[in-house]
Tab-separated table of C-alpha atoms in Angstrom:
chain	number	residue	atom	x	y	z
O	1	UNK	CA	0.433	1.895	-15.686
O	2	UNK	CA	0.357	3.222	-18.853
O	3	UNK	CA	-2.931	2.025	-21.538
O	4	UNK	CA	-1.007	2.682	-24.847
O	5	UNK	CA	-0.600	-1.053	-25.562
O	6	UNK	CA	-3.037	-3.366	-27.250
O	7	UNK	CA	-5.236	-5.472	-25.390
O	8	UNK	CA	-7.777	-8.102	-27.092
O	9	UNK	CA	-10.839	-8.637	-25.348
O	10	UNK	CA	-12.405	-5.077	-25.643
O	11	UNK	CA	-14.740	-3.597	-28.537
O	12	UNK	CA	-13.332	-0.192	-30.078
O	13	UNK	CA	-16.413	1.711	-28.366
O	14	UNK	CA	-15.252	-0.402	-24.935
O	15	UNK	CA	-11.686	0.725	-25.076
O	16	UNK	CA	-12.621	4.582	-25.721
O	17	UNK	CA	-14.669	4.505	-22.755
O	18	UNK	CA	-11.883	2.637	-20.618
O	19	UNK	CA	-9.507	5.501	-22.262
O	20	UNK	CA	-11.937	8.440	-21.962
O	21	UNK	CA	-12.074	6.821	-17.639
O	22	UNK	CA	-8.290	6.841	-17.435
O	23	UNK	CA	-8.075	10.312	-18.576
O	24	UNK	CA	-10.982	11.274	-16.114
O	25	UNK	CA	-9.483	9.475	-13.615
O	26	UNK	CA	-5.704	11.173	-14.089
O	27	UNK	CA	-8.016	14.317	-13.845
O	28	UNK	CA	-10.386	14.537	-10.991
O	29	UNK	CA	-9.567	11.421	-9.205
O	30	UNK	CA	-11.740	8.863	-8.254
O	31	UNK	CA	-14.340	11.025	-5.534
O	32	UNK	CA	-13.962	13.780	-8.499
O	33	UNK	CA	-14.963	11.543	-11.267
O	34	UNK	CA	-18.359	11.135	-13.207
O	35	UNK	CA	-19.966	9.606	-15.956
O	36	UNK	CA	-20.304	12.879	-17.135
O	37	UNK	CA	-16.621	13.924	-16.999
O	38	UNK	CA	-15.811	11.052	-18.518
O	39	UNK	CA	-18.322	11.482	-20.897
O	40	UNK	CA	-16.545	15.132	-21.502
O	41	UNK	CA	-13.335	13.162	-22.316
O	42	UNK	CA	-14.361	11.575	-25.810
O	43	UNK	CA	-17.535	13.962	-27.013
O	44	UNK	CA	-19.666	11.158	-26.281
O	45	UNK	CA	-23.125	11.561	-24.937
O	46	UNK	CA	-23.576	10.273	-21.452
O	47	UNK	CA	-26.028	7.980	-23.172
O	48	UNK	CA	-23.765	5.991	-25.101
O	49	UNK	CA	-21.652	5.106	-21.708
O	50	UNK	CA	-24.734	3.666	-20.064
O	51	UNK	CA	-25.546	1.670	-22.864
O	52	UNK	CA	-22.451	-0.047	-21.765
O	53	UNK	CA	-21.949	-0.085	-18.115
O	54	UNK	CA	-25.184	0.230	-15.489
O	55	UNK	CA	-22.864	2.550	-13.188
O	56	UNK	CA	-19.792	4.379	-12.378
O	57	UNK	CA	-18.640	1.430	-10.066
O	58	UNK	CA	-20.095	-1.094	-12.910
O	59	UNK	CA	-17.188	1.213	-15.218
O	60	UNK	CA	-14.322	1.378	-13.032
O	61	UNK	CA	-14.531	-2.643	-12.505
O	62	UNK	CA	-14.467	-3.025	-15.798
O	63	UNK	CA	-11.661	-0.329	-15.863
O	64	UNK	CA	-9.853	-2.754	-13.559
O	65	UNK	CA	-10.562	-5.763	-16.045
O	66	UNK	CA	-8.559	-3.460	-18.475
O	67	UNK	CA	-5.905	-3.065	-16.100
O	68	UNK	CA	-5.175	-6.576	-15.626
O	69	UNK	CA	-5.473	-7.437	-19.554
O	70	UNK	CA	-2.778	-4.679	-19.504
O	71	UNK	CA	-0.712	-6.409	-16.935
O	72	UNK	CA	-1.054	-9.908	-18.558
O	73	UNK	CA	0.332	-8.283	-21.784
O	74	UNK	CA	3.011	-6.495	-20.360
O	75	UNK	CA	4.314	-9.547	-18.307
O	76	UNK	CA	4.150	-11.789	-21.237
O	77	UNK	CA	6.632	-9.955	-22.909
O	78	UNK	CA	9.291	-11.183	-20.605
O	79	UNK	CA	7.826	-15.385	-20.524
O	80	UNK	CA	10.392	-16.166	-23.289
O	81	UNK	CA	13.762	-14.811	-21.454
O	82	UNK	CA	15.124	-17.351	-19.135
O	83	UNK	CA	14.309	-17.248	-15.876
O	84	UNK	CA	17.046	-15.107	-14.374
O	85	UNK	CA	16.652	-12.199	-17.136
O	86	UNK	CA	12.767	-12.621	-17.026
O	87	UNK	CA	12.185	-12.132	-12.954
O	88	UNK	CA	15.161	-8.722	-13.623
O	89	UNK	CA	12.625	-7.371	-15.855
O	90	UNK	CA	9.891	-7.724	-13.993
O	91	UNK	CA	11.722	-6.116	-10.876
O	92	UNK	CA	12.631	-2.973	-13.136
O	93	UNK	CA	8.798	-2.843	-14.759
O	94	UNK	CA	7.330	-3.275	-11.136
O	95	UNK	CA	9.808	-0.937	-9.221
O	96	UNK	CA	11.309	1.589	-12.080
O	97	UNK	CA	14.205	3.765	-10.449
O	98	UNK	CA	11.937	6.821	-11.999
O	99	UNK	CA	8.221	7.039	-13.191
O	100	UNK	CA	7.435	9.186	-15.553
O	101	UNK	CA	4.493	11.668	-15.298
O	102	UNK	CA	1.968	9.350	-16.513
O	103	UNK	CA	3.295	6.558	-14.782
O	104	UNK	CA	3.300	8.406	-11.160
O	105	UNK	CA	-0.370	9.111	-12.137
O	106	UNK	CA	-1.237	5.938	-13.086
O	107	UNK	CA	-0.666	4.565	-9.895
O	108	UNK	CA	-1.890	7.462	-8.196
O	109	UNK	CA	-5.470	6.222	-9.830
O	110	UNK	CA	-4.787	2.817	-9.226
O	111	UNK	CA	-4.282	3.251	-5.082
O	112	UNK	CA	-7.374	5.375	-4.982
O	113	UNK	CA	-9.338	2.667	-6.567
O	114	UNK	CA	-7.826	-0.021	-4.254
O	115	UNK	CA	-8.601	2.371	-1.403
O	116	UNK	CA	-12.440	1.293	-2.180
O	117	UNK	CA	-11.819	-2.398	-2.180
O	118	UNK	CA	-11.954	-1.669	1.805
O	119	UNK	CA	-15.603	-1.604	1.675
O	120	UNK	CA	-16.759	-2.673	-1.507
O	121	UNK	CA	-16.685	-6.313	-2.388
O	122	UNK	CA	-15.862	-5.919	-5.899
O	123	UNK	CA	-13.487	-4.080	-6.037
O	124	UNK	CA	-12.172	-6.409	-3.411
O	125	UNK	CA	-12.163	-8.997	-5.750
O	126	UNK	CA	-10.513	-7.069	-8.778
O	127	UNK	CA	-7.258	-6.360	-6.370
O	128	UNK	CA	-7.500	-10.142	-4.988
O	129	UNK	CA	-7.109	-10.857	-8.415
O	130	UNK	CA	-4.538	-7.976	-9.272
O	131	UNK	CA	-2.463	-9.504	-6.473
O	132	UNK	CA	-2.788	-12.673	-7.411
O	133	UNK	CA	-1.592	-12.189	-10.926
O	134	UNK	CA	1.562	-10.579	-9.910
O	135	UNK	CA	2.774	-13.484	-7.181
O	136	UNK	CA	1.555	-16.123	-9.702
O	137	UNK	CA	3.610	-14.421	-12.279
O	138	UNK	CA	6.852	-14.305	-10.599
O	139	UNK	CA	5.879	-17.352	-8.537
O	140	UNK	CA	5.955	-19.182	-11.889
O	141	UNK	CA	9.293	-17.582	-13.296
O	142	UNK	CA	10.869	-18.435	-9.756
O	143	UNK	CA	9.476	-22.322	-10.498
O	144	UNK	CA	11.397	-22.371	-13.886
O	145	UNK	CA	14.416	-21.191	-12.600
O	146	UNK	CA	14.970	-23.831	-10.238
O	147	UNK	CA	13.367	-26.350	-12.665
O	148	UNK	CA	16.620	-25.441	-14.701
O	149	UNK	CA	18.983	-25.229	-12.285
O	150	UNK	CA	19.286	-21.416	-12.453
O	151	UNK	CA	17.925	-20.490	-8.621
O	152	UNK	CA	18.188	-22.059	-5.409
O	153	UNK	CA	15.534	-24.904	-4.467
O	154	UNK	CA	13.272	-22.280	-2.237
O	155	UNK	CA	9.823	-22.430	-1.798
O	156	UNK	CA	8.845	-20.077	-4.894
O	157	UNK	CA	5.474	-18.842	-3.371
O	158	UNK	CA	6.538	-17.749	-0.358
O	159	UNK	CA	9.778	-15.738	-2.166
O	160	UNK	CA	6.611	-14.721	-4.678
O	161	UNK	CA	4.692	-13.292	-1.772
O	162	UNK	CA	7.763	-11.513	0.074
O	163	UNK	CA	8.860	-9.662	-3.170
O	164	UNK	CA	5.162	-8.763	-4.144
O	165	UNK	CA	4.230	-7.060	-0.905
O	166	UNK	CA	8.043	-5.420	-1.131
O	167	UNK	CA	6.723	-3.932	-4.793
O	168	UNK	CA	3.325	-2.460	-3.276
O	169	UNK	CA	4.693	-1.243	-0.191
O	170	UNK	CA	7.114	0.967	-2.459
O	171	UNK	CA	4.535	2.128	-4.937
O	172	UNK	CA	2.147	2.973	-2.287
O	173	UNK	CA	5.301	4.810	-0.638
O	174	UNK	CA	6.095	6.486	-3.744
O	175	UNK	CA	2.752	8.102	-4.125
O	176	UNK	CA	1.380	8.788	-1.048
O	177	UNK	CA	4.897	10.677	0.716
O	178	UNK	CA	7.741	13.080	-0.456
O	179	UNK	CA	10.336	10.509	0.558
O	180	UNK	CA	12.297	10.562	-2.943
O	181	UNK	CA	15.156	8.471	-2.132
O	182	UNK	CA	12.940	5.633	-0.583
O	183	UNK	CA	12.184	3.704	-4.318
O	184	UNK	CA	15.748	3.434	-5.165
O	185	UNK	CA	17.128	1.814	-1.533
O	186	UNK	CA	13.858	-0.531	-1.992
O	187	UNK	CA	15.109	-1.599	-5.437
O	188	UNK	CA	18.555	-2.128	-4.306
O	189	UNK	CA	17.352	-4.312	-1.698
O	190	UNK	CA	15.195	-6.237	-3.500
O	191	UNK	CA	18.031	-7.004	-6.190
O	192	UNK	CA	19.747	-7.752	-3.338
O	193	UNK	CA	16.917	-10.333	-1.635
O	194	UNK	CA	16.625	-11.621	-4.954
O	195	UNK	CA	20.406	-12.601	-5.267
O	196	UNK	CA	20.875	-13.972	-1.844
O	197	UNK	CA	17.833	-15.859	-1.609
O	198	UNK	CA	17.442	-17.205	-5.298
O	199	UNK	CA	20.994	-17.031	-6.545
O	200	UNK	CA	23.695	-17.592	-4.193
O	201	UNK	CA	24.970	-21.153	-4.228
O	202	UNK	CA	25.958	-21.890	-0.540
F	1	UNK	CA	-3.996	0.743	15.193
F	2	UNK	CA	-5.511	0.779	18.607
F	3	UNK	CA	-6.348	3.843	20.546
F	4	UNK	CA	-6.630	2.641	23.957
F	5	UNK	CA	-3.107	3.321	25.412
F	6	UNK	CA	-2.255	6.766	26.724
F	7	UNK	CA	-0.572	9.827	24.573
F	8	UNK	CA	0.855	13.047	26.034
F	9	UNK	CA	0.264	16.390	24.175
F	10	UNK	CA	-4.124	15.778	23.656
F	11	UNK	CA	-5.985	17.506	26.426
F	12	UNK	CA	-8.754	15.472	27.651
F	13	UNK	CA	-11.455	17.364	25.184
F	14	UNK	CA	-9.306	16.986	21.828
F	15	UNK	CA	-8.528	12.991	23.465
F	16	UNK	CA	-12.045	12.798	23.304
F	17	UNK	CA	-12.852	14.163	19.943
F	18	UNK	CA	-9.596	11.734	18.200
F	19	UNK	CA	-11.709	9.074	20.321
F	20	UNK	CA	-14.758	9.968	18.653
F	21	UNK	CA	-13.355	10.627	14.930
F	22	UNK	CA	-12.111	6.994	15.431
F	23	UNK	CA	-15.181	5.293	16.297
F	24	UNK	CA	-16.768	7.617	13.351
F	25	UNK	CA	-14.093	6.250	10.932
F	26	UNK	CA	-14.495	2.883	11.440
F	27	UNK	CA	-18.168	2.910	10.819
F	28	UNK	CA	-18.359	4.965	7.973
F	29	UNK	CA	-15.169	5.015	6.396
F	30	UNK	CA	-13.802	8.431	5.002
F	31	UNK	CA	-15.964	8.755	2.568
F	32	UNK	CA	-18.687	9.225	4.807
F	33	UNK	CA	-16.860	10.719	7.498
F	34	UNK	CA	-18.983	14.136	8.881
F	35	UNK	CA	-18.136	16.591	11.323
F	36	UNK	CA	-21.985	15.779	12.525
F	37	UNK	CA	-21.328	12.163	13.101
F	38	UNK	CA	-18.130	12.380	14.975
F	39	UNK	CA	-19.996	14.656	17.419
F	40	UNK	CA	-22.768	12.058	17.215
F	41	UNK	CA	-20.350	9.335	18.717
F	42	UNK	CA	-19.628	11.502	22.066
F	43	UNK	CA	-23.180	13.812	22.493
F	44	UNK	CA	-20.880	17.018	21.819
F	45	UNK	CA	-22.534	19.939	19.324
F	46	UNK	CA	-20.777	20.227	16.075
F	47	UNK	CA	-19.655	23.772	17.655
F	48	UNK	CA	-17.770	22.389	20.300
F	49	UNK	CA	-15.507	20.092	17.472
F	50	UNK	CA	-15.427	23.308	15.328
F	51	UNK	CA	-13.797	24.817	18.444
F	52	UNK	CA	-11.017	23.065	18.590
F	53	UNK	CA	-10.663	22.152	14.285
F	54	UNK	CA	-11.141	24.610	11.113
F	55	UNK	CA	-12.684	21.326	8.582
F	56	UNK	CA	-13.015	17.788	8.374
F	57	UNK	CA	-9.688	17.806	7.173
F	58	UNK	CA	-8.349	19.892	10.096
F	59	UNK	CA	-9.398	17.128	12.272
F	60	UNK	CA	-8.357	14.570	10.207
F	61	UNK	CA	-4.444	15.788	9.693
F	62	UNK	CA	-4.699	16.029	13.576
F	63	UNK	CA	-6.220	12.456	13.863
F	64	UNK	CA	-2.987	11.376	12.116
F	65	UNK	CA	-0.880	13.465	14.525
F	66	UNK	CA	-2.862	11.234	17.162
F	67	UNK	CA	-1.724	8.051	15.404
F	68	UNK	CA	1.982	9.072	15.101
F	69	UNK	CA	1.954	9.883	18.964
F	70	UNK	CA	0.512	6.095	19.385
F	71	UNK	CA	2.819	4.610	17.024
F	72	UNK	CA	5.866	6.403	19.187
F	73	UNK	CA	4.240	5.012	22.133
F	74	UNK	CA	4.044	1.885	20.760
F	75	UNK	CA	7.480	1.443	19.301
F	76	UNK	CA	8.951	3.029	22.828
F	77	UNK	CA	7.822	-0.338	24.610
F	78	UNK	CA	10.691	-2.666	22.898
F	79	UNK	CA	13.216	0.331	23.132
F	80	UNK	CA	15.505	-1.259	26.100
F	81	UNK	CA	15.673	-4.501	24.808
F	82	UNK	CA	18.279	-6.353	23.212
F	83	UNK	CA	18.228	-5.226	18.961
F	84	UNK	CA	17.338	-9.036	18.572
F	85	UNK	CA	14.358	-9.180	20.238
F	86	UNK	CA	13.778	-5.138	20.057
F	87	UNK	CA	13.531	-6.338	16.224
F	88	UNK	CA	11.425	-9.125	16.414
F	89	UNK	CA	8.554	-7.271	18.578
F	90	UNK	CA	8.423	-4.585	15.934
F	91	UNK	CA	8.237	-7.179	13.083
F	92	UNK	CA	5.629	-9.264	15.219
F	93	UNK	CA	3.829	-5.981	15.505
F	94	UNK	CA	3.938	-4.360	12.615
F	95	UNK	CA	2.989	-8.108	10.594
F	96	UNK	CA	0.473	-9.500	12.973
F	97	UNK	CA	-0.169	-13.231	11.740
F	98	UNK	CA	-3.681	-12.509	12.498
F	99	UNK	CA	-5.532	-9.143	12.963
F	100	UNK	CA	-8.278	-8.801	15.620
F	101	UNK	CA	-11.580	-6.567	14.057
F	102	UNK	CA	-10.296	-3.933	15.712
F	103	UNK	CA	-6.662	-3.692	14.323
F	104	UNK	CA	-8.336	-4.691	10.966
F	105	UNK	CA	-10.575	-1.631	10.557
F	106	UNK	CA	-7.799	0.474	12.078
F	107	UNK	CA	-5.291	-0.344	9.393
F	108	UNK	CA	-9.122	-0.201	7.201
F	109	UNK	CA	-8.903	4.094	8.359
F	110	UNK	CA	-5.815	4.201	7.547
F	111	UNK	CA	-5.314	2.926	4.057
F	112	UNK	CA	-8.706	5.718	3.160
F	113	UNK	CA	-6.626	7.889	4.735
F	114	UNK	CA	-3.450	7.576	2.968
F	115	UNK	CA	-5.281	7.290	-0.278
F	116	UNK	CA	-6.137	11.072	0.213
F	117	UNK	CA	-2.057	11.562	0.011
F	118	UNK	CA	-2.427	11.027	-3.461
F	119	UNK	CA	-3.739	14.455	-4.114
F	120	UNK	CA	-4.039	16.364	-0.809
F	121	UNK	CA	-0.206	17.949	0.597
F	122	UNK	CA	-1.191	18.253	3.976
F	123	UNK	CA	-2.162	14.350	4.113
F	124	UNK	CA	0.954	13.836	2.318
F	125	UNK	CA	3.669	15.464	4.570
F	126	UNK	CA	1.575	13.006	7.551
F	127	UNK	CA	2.478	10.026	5.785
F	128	UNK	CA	5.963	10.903	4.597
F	129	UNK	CA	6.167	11.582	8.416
F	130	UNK	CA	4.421	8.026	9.427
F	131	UNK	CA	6.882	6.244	7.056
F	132	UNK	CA	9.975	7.973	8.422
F	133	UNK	CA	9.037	7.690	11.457
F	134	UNK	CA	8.662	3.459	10.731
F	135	UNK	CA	11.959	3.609	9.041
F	136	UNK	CA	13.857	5.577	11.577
F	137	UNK	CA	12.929	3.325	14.371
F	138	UNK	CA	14.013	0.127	12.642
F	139	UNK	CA	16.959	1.812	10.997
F	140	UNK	CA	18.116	2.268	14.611
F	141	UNK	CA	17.487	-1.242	16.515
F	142	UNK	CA	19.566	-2.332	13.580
F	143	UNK	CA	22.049	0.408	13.864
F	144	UNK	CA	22.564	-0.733	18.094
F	145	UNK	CA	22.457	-3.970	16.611
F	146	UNK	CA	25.491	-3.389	14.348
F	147	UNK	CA	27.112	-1.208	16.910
F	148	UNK	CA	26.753	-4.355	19.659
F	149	UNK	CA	28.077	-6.702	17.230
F	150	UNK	CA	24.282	-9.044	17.366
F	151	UNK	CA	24.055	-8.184	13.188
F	152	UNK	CA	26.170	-8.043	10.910
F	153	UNK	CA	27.724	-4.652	9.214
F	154	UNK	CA	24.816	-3.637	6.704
F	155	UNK	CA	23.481	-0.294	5.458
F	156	UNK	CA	21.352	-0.273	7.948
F	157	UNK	CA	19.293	2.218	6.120
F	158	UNK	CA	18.629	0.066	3.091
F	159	UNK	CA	17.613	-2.860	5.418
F	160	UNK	CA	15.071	-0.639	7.255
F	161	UNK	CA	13.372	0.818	3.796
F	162	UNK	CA	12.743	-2.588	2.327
F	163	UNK	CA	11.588	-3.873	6.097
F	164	UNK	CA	8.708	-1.126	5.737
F	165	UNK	CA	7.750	-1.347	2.160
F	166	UNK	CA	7.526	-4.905	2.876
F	167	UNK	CA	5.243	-4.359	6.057
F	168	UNK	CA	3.545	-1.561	4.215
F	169	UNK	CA	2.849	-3.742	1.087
F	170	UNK	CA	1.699	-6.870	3.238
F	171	UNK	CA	-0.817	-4.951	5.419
F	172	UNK	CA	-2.930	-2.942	2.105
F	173	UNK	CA	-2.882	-6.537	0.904
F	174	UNK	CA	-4.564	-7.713	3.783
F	175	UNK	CA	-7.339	-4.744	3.891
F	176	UNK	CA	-7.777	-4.606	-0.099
F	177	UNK	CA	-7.919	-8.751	-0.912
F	178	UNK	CA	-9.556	-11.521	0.250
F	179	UNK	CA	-5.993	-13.562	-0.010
F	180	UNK	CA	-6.084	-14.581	3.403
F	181	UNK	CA	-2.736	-17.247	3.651
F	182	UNK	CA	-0.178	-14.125	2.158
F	183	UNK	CA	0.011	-12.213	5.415
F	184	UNK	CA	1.196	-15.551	6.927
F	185	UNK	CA	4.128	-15.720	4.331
F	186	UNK	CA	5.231	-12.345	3.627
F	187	UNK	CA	5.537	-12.552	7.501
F	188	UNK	CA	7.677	-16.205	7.395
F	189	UNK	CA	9.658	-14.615	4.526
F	190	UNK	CA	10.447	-11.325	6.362
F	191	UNK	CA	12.298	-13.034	9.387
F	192	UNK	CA	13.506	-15.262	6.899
F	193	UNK	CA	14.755	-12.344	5.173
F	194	UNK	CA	16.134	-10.429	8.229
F	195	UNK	CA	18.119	-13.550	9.241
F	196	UNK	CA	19.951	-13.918	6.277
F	197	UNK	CA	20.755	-10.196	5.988
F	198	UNK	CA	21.013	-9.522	9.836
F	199	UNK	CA	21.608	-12.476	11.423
F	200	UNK	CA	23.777	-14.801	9.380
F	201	UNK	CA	27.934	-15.056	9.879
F	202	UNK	CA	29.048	-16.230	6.948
């Protein structure tokens, strides 16, 4: 995850606090984080952040909002390619063979607030909907591909689902063990998954 | 995760306290995890846990130790048979179609858990440890399997890593979303999956 790109939706004053929360977040983590630290982040009064948002929780769902916007705008990037190019993109956006610092720390942040949806409803419902997004996505790319002839007649969702869970299983991996070599054989396999199961003609 | 079936290595008092951290866990998550509440859940003094662990986080890194010794347990039961069926137990296991309350808030403890991996190295070498542990023991039914001439001449290796993330990636979907029909077809997809990479002769 990475919040350089534009997203619509969100005042100027709105995205500096969803900024300023990313960059406390990277920080301190989710128990370490505050409105104050965040706060700290931008020279901003605590004040002026609770004029927006009633709480930290009330922040960091919006933070997740932001998250998906970022998502949807990242995905559509690849809606014009045809189908075959289009889900290879994704694969290589949702499984890179290397993150970079910021990358490795976004998703650091990102499991640490998904850790909460355990217990906490609404964040519950942000990753529903984070989850959701992603199988839709490539759920719909799958469709169009055997709408045109390009992949096998499977039963897209169900392919969605299977590479989805592949995806979070490795980022979760990733950032939560030492096991370096583990992303790579995941994407190989999945390439692989992906070819016998959507491309092969038998 | 279950913690009823018997472990070697835990004398009866440190059994007793992993019983107790358990019970703890499950009621008030990490978060609120206390050294004065686990000794709440089995009448003990706080002096008589700090006898046997430094911190919290003593205990906890030796809770995990706990859940490795039940996972080995656990995985030992399919050893002898055939890689087949040795394969499908640890799939039908590992991907439960449905969860009782118990294995829920287990798998609930340990998602908190392995969120603290993201910034704590002790937690992190116990779940590089956990996921080699899953690996290894898949990587080798398949390996027998190969050897036996049941599946088909694979890296066995690559199979097992995207087996796990898959597994992995399917079960914090189940304790972080509400999406209550995906563990159902990530688990379709996966024997679906090992089949065609395993089973098939073409």
């Amino acid at each position: 995850m990475s919040i350089d790109s534009a997203t619509q939706n969100w005042s100027t004053a709105e995205r500096k606090i969803m900024e300023a929360t990313y960059r406390a977040m990277l920080e301190y983590g989710y128990s370490g984080l505050s409105i104050s630290r965040i706060a700290d982040q931008f020279d901003k009064s605590k004040a002026s952040i609770y004029y927006h948002y009633d709480s930290k929780d009330d922040l960091l769902l919006a933070f997740l909002d932001f998250v998906v916007d970022r998502f949807k705008t990242d995905f559509a990037e690849g809606v014009d390619e045809d189908p075959n190019s289009a889900l290879t993109t994704v694969i290589e956006k949702l499984v890179p063979l290397r993150m970079n610092d910021e990358e490795f720390q976004g998703q650091r942040v990102l499991i640490e607030l998904r850790s909460q949806a355990t217990r906490n409803d609404a964040f519950r419902e942000k990753f529903t909907e984070i989850n959701e997004l992603l199988v839709r996505t490539i759920c719909e790319i799958i469709e169009r591909g055997i709408e045109n002839g390009t992949f096998r007649d499977v039963e897209a969702a169900r392919v969605a689902e299977h590479i989805v869970a592949t995806v979070n299983g490795s980022t979760i991996d990733r950032v939560t063990t030492d096991r370096e070599t583990a992303p790579a054989a995941v994407r190989i396999s999945l390439v692989s998954y992906i070819d016998s199961e959507l491309r092969s003609h038998r």
